[in-house]
CSV table of C-alpha atoms and ligand atoms in Angstrom, one decimal:
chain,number,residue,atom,x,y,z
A,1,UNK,CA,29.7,-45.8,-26.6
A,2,UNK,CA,30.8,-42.0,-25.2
A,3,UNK,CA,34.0,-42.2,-24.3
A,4,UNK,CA,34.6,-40.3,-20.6
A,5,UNK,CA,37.8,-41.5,-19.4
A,6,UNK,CA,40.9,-39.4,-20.6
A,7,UNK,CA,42.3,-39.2,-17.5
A,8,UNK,CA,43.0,-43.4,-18.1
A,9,UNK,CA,43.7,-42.7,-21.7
A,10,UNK,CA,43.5,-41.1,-25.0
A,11,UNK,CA,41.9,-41.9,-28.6
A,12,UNK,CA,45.6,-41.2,-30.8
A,13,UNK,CA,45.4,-38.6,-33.4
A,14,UNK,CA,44.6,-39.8,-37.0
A,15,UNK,CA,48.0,-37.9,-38.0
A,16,UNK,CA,49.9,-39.9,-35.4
A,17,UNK,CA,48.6,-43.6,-36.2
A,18,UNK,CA,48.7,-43.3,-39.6
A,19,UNK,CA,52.6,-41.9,-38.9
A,20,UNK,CA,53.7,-44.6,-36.5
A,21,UNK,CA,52.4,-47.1,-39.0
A,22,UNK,CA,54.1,-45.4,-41.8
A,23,UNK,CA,57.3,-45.6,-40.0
A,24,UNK,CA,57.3,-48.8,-38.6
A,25,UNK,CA,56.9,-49.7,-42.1
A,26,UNK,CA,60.2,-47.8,-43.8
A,27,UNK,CA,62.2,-46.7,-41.1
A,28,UNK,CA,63.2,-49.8,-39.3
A,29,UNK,CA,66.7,-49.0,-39.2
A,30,UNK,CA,68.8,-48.6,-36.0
A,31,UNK,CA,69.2,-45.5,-35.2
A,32,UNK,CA,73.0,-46.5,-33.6
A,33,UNK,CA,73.8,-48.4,-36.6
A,34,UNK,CA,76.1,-46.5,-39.1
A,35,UNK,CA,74.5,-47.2,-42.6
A,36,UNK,CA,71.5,-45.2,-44.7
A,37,UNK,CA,69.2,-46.9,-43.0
A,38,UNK,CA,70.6,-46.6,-39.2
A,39,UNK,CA,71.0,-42.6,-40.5
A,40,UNK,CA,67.5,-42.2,-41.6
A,41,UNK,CA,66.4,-43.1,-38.4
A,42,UNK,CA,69.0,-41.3,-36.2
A,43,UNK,CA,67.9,-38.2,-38.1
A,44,UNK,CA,64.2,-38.7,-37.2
A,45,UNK,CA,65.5,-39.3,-33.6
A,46,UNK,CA,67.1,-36.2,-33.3
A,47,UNK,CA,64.0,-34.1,-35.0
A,48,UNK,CA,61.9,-35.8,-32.6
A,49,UNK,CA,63.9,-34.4,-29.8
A,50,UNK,CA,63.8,-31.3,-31.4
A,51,UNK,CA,60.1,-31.2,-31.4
A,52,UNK,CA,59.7,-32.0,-28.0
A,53,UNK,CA,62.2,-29.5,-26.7
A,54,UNK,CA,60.2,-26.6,-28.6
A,55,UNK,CA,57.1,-27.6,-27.0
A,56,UNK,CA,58.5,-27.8,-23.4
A,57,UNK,CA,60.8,-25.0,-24.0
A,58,UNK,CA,64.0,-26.7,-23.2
A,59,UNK,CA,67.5,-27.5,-24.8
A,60,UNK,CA,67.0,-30.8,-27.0
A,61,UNK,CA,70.0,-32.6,-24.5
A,62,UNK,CA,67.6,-32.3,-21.9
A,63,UNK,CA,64.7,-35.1,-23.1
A,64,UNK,CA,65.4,-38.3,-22.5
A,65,UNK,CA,63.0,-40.6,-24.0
A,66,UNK,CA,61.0,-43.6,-21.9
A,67,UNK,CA,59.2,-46.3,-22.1
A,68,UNK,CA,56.0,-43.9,-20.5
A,69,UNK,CA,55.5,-41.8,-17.1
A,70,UNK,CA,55.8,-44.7,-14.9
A,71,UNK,CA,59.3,-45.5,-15.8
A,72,UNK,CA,60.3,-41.7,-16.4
A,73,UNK,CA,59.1,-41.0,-12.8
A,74,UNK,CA,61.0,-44.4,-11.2
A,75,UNK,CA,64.2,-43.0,-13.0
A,76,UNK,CA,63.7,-39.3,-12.0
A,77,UNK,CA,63.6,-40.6,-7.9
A,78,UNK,CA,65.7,-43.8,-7.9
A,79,UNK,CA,68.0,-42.1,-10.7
A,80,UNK,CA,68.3,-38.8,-8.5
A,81,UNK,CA,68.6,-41.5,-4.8
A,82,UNK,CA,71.0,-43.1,-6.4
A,83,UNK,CA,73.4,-40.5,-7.9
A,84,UNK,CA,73.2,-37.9,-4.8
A,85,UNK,CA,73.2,-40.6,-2.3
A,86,UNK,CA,76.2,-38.8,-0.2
A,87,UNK,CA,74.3,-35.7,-0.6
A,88,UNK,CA,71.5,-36.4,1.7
A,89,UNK,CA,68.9,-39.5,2.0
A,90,UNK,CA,65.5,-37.4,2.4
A,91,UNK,CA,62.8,-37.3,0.1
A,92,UNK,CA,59.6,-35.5,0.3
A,93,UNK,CA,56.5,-36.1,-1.5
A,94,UNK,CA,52.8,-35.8,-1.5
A,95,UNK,CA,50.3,-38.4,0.0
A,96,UNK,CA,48.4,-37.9,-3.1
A,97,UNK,CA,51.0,-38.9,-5.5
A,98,UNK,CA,50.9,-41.3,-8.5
A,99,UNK,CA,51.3,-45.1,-7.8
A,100,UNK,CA,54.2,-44.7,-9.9
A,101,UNK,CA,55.3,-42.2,-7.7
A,102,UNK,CA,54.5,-43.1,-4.4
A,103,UNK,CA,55.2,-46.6,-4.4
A,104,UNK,CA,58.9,-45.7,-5.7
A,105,UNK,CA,59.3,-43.7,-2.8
A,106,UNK,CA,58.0,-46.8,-0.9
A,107,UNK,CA,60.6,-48.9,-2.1
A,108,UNK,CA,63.2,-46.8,-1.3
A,109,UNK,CA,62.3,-46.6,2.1
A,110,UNK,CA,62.7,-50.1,2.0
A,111,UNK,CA,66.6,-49.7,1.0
A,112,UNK,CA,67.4,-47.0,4.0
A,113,UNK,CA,65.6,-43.9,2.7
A,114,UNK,CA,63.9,-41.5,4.4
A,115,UNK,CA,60.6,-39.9,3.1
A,116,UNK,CA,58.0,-37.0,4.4
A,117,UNK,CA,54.5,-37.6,2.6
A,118,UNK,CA,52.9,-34.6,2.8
A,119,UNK,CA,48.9,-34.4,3.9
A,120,UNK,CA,47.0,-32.8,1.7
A,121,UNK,CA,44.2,-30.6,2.6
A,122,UNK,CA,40.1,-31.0,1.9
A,123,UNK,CA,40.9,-29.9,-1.8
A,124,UNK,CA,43.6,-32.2,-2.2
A,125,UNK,CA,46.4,-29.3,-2.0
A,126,UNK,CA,49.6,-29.2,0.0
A,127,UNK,CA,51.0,-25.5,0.9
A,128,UNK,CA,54.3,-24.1,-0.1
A,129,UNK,CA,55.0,-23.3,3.4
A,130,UNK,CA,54.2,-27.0,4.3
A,131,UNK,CA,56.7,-28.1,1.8
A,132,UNK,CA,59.6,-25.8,3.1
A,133,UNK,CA,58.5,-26.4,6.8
A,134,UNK,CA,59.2,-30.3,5.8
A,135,UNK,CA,63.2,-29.7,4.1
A,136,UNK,CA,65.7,-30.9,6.2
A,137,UNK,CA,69.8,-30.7,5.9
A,138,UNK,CA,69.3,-33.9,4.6
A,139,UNK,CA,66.7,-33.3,1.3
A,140,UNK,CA,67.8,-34.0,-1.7
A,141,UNK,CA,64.9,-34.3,-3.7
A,142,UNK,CA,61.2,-32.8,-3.7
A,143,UNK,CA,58.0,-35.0,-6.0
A,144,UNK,CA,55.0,-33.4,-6.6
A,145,UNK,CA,52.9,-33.7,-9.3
A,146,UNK,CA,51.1,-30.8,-11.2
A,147,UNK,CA,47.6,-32.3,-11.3
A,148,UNK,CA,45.9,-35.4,-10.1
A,149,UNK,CA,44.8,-37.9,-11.5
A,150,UNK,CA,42.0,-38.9,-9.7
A,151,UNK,CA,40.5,-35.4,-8.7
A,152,UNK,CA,42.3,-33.3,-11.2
A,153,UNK,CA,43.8,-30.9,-7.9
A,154,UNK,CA,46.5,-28.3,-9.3
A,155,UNK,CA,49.1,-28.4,-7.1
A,156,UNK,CA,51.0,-24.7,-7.0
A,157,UNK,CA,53.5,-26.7,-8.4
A,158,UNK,CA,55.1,-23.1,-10.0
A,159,UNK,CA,55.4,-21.6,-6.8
A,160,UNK,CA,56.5,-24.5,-5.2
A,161,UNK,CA,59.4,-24.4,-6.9
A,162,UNK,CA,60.6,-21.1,-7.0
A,163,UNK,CA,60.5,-20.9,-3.0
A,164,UNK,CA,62.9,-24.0,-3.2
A,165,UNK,CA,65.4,-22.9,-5.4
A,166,UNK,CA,65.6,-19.4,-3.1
A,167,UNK,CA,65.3,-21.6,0.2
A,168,UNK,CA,68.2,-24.2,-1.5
A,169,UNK,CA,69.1,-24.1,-4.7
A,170,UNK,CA,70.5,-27.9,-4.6
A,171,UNK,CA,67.4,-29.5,-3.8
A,172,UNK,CA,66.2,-31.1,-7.2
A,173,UNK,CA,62.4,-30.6,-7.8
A,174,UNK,CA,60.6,-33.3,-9.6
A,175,UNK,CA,57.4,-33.0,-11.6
A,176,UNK,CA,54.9,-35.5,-12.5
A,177,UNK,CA,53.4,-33.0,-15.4
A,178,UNK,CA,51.4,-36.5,-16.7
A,179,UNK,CA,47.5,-34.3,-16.2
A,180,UNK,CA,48.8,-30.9,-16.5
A,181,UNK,CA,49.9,-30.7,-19.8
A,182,UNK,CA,47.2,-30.6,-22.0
A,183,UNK,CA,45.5,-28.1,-20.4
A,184,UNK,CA,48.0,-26.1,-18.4
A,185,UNK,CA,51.2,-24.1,-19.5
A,186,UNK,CA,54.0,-24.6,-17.3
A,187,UNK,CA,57.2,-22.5,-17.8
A,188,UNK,CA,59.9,-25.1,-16.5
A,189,UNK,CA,62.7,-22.8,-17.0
A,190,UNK,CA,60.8,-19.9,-14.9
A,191,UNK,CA,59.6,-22.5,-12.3
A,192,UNK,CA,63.0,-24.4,-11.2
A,193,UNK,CA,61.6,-27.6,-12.2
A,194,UNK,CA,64.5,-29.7,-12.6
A,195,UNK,CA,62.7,-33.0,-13.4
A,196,UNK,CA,59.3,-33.1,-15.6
A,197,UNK,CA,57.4,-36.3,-16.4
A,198,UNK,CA,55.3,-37.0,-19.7
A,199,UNK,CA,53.5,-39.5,-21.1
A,200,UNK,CA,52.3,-39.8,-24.9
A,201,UNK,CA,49.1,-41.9,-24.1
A,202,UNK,CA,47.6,-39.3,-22.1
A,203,UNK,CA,47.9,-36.3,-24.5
A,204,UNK,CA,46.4,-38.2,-27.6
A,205,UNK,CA,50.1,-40.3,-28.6
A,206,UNK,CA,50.8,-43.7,-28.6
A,207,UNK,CA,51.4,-45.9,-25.5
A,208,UNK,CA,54.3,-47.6,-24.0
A,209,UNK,CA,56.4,-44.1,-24.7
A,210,UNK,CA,57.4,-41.0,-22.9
A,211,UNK,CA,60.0,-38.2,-22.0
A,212,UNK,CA,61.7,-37.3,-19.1
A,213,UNK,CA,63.1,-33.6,-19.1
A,214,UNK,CA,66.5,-33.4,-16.9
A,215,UNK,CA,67.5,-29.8,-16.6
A,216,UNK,CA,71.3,-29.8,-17.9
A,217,UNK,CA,73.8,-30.1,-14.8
A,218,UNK,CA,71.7,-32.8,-13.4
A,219,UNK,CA,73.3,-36.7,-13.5
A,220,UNK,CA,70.7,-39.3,-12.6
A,221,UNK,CA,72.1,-43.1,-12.3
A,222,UNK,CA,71.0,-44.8,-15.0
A,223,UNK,CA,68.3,-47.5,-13.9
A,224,UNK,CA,68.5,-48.7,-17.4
A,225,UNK,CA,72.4,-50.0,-18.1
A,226,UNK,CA,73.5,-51.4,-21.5
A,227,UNK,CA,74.3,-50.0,-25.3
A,228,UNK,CA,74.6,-46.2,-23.9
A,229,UNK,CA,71.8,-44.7,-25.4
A,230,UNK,CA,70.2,-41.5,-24.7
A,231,UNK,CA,73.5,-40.2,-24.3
A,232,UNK,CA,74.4,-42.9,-21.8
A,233,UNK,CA,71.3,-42.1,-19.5
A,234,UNK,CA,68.8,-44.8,-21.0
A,235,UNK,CA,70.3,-47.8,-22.6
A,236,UNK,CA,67.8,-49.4,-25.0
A,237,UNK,CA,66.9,-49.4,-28.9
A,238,UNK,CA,64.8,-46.1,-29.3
A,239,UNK,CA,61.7,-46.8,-30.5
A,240,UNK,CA,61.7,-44.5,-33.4
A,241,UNK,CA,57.7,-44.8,-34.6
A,242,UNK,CA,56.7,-44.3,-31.2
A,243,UNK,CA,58.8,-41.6,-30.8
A,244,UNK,CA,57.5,-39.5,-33.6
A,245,UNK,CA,53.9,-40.2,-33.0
A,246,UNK,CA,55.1,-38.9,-29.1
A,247,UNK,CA,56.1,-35.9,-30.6
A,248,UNK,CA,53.4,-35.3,-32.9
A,249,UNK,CA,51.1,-35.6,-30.1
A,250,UNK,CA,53.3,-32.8,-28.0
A,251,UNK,CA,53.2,-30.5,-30.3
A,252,UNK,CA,49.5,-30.4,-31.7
A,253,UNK,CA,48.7,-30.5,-27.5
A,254,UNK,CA,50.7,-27.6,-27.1
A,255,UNK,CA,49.6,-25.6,-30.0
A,256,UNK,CA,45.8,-26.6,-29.1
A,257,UNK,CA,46.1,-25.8,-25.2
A,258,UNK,CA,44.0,-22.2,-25.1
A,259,UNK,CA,41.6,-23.3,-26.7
A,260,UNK,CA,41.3,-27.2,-25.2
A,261,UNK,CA,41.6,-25.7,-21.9
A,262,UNK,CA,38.5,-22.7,-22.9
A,263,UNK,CA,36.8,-25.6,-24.4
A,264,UNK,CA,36.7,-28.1,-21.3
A,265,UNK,CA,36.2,-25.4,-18.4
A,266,UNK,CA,33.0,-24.4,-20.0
A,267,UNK,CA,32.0,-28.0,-20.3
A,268,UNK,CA,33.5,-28.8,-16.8
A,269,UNK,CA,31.2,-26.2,-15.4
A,270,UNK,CA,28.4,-27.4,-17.4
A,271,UNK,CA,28.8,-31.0,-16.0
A,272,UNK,CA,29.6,-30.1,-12.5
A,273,UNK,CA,26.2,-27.6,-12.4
A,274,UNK,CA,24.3,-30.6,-13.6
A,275,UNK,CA,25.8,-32.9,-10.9
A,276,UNK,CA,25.4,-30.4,-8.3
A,277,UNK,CA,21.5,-30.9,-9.4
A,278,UNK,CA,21.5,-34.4,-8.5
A,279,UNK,CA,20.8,-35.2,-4.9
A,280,UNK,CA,23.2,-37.5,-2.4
A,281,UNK,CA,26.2,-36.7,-5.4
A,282,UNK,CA,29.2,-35.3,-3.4
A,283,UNK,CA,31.7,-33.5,-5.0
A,284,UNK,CA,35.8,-35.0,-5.1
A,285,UNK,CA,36.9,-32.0,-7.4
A,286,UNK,CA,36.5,-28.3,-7.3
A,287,UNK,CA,35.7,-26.0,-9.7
A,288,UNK,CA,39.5,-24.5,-9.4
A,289,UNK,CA,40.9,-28.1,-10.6
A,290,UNK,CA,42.1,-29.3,-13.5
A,291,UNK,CA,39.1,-28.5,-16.5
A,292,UNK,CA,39.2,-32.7,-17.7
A,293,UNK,CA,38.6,-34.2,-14.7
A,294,UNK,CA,35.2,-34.4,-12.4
A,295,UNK,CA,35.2,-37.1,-9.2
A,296,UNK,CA,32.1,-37.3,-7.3
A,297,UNK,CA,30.8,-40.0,-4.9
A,298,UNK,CA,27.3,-41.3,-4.1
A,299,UNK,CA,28.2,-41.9,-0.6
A,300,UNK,CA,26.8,-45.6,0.5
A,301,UNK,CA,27.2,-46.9,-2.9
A,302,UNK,CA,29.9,-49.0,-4.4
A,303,UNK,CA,31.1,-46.9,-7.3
A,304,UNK,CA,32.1,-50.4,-9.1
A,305,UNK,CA,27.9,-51.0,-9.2
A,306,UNK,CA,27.3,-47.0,-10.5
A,307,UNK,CA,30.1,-47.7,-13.1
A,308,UNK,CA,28.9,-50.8,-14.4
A,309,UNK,CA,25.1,-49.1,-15.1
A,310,UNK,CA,26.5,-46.3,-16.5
A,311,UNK,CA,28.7,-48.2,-19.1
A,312,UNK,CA,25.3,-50.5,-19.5
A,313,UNK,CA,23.7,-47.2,-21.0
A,314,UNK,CA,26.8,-46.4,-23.5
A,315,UNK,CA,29.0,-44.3,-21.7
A,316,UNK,CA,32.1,-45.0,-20.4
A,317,UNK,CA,33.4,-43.2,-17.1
A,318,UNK,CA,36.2,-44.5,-14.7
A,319,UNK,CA,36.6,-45.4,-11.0
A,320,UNK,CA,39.6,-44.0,-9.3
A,321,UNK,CA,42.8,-44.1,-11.6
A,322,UNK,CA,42.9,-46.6,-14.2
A,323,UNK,CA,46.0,-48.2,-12.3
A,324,UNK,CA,44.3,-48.7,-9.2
A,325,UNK,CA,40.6,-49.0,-10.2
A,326,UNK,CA,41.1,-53.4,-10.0
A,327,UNK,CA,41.5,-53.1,-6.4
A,328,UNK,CA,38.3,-52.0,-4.7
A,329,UNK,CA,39.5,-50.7,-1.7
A,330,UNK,CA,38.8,-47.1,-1.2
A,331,UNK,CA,40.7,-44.6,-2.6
A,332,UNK,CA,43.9,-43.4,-1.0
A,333,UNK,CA,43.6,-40.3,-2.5
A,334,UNK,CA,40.0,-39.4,-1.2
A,335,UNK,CA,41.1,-40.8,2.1
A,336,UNK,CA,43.9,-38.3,2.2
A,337,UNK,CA,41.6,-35.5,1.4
A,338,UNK,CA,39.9,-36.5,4.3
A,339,UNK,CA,37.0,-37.9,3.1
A,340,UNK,CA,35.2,-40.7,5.0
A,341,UNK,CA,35.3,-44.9,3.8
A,342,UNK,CA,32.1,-44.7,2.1
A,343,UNK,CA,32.6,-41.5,0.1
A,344,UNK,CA,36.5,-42.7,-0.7
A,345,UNK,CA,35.0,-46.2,-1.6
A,346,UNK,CA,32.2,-44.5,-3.9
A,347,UNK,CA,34.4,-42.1,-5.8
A,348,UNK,CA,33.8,-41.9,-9.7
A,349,UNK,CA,35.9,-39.9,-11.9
A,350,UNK,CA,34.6,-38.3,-15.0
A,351,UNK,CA,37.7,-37.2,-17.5
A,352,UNK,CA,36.6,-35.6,-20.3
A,353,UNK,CA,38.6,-34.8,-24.1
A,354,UNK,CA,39.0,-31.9,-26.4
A,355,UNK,CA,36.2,-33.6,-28.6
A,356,UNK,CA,33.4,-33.8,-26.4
A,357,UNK,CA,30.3,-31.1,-26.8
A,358,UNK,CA,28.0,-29.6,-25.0
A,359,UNK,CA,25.4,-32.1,-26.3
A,360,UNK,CA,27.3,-35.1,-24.9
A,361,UNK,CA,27.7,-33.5,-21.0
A,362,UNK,CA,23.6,-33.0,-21.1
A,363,UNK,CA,23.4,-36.7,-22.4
A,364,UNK,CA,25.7,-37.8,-19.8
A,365,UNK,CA,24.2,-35.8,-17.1
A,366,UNK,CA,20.7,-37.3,-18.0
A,367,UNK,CA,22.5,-41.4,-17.6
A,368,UNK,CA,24.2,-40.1,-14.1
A,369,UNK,CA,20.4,-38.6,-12.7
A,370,UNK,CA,18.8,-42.2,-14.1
A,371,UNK,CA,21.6,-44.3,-12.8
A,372,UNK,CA,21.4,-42.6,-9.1
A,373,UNK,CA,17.3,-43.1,-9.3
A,374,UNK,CA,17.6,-46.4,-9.9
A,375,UNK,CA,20.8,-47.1,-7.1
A,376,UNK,CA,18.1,-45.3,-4.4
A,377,UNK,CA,15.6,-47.1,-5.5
A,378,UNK,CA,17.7,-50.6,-5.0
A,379,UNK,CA,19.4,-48.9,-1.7
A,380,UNK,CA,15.6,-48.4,-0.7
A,381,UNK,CA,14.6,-51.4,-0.6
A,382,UNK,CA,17.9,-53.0,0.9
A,383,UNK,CA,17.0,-50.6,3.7
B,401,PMP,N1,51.5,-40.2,-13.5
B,401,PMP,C1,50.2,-39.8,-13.7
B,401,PMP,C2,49.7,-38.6,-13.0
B,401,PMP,C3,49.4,-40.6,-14.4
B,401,PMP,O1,48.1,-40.3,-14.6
B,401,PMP,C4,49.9,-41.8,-15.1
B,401,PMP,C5,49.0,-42.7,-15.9
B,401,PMP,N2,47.9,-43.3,-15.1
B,401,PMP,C6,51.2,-42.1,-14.9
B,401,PMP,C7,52.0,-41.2,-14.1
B,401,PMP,C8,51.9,-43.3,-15.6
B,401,PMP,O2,52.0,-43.1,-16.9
B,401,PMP,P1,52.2,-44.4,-17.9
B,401,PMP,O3,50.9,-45.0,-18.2
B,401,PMP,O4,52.8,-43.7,-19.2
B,401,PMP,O5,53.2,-45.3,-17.3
C-alpha cells in the first residue's frame, strides 16, 4: 500500500516512537509531584517547551500544550470569547475554515455571538481588504487558517495580520498553522499572530497532542479548569511521552522544511502535469497552493466510488478532510470556492509526504488514468 494521505495523517518518526515508548516506560512520574521522579519529568516538560519555542521562535511561556489542533483551536476562540467578552462580541472568520474551527464559531453564535464568514474566492482565498472591510467596533477576534486542508489554499495569512495590528492593534489574530508548517516558514513575531494552532500528528508526531502559542499579554479563559497546569491556562496531567515525541517531531520539521518544501513542489508539479493529462479531471488546487496537497474532481462521479478503486490497486488517497470524509455530502469547502454539486461532491484530495519519489507520483498517476477509464467506461453505459 502507497500511502497518499498526509493531509489526514502522518507515519511518526522512528526517533519519536521509539522515544515515547522509552518514556512511557521510565518517566512516569508526575511532573507536579515534588519527588525524583515528579522532577525527572518536570525537567523534560520544561525542555520540551524549550524545543518548541526555538522552532516557533517564541518565549517558552508562550506554548501551552493540548490534547491536539481541535482543542487548541476551541480554546484559542472560546478562550479569547470568553475572556474579552466586554470588549466586543464579533468574530470573523473564513467559510473555508477547519470543522474545528468553524463549528466553534457556530456554537458561539448559538450563546449570543456574532460572526462574519468570509467568502472565499475561485482559489479558495479571502483578500486583506475583505478582512478589514468586515472589522467592526465590535471585533475582537479574527480566525483564519494558513493553509487548507482540503485544497492546500495559502491564505496571505502574513499580511493579514500586519494590516490588523496597524488598522487595531487589540484585535487578537488567530492562526490555524495545522498545514502550513511543514512546508512554510511563518515569522509569528513579524506577522502579529497572536494565536497559532499545531498539531503533532500532522507533522510526523504522535496523536492526541498539540500546542497552542499565546503571545504574552494575552489571557484566554481557561476551557479546561482543575489542578492549574500550564501555568493555570490548561488544567490536566501533561502527558510527558507525547510531549517529547511533539517536540521531536517540531524540530526535525523545522530543520527539514527547505528541503521538504523543494522536495514536494517538484513532485506537486509532477502530479498535477500528469493529472492535467487526464481528461474530465478538474482541478480543486492551484499550482500556488500548499506543495502536499492536490484536490481534483471527476465531475459526475462520486469520489467515494473513485476512492475505493484506487485503494483496490494499493494506494491510498483521501476524500475531503479526514474529519468530514464519513459524511457524503459535498464539500463545503469546494462549494464555497464556488464550485458546482457535482464537482464539490466528486472532490479527491491527494496529500503527499517528504518520503514519496518521483517513481511513486508516475505509479500513482498511471492508477488515477486506469481508474477514470474504467469510471467512463461504467458512466458509459449507465448513460
Ligand atoms: N486544523 C486543521 C487545518 C486540520 O487539518 C486538522 C486535522 N484534520 C485540525 C485542525 C485538527 O487537528 P487534530 O486532529 O489534532 O485535532
Amino acid at each position: 500500500m502507497k500511502y497518499f494521505d498526509h493531509a489526514a495523517t502522518t507515519l511518526p518518526y522512528e526517533d519519536v516512537t521509539t522515544t515515547v515508548a522509552e518514556i512511557m516506560a521510565r518517566h512516569y512520574g508526575n511532573p507536579s509531584s515534588l519527588h525524583k521522579l515528579g522532577e525527572a519529568s518536570s525537567k523534560l516538560l520544561s525542555k520540551s517547551r524549550e524545543v518548541c519555542a526555538k522552532a516557533l521562535d517564541v518565549n517558552p511561556g508562550e506554548i501551552i500544550f493540548t490534547s491536539g489542533a481541535t482543542e487548541s483551536n476551541n480554546f484559542a476562540i472560546k478562550g479569547a470569547a470568553f475572556q474579552y467578552r466586554s470588549r466586543g462580541q464579533h468574530i470573523i472568520t473564513t467559510e473555508t475554515e477547519h470543522p474545528s474551527v468553524y463549528e466553534c464559531c457556530k456554537q458561539l453564535e448559538q450563546l449570543g455571538w456574532q460572526v462574519t464568514y468570509l467568502p472565499v474566492n475561485t482559489d479558495g482565498l479571502v483578500s486583506v481588504e475583505e478582512v478589514l472591510a468586515a472589522v467592526r467596533k465590535d471585533t475582537f477576534l479574527v480566525s483564519i487558517m494558513h493553509v487548507n486542508n482540503e485544497t492546500g489554499s495559502i491564505q496571505p495569512v502574513e499580511r493579514i495580520g500586519k494590516r490588523l495590528k496597524e488598522h487595531d492593534p487589540r484585535i487578537i489574530f488567530h492562526v490555524d498553522g495545522v498545514q502550513g508548517f511543514t512546508t512554510l516558514p511563518l515569522s509569528l513575531k513579524e506577522s502579529g499572530i497572536d494565536l497559532y494552532s499545531l498539531s503533532a500528528h500532522k507533522l510526523r508526531g504522535p496523536k492526541g497532542i498539540g500546542l497552542l502559542f499565546v503571545r504574552e499579554g494575552i489571557t484566554l479563559f481557561p476551557l479546561l479548569a482543575g489542578g492549574g497546569q500550564e501555568g493555570g491556562r490548561r488544567s490536566g496531567t501533561e502527558n510527558i511521552p507525547l510531549i517529547v515525541g511533539m517536540s521531536k517531531a517540531i524540530r526535525m520539521t523545522t530543520e527539514g522544511r527547505r528541503e521538504r518544501e523543494t522536495k514536494l513542489s517538484t513532485l506537486k508539479t509532477k502530479l498535477m502535469d500528469g493529472i492535467r493529462a487526464i481528461p474530465e479531471l478538474e482541478f480543486n488546487s492551484t499550482e500556488t497552493g500548499a506543495s502536499h496537497i492536490v484536490n481534483f474532481s471527476f465531475p459526475g462521479m462520486k469520489a467515494e466510488a473513485m476512492l475505493h478503486m484506487i485503494e483496490e490497486a494499493g494506494y491510498i488517497v483521501s476524500t475531503k478532510s479526514a474529519c468530514s470524509s464519513k459524511h457524503s455530502e459535498p464539500s463545503r469547502i469546494l462549494l464555497a470556492m464556488g464550485k458546482g454539486q457535482e464537482v464539490a461532491l466528486s472532490g479527491i484530495r491527494i496529500s503527499l509526504g517528504e518520503d514519496h519519489t518521483e517513481k511513486d507520483i508516475e505509479e500513482l498517476l498511471a492508477v488515477l488514468d486506469l481508474t477514470v477509464r474504467k469510471l467512463r467506461n461504467i458512466k458509459g453505459r449507465e448513460n
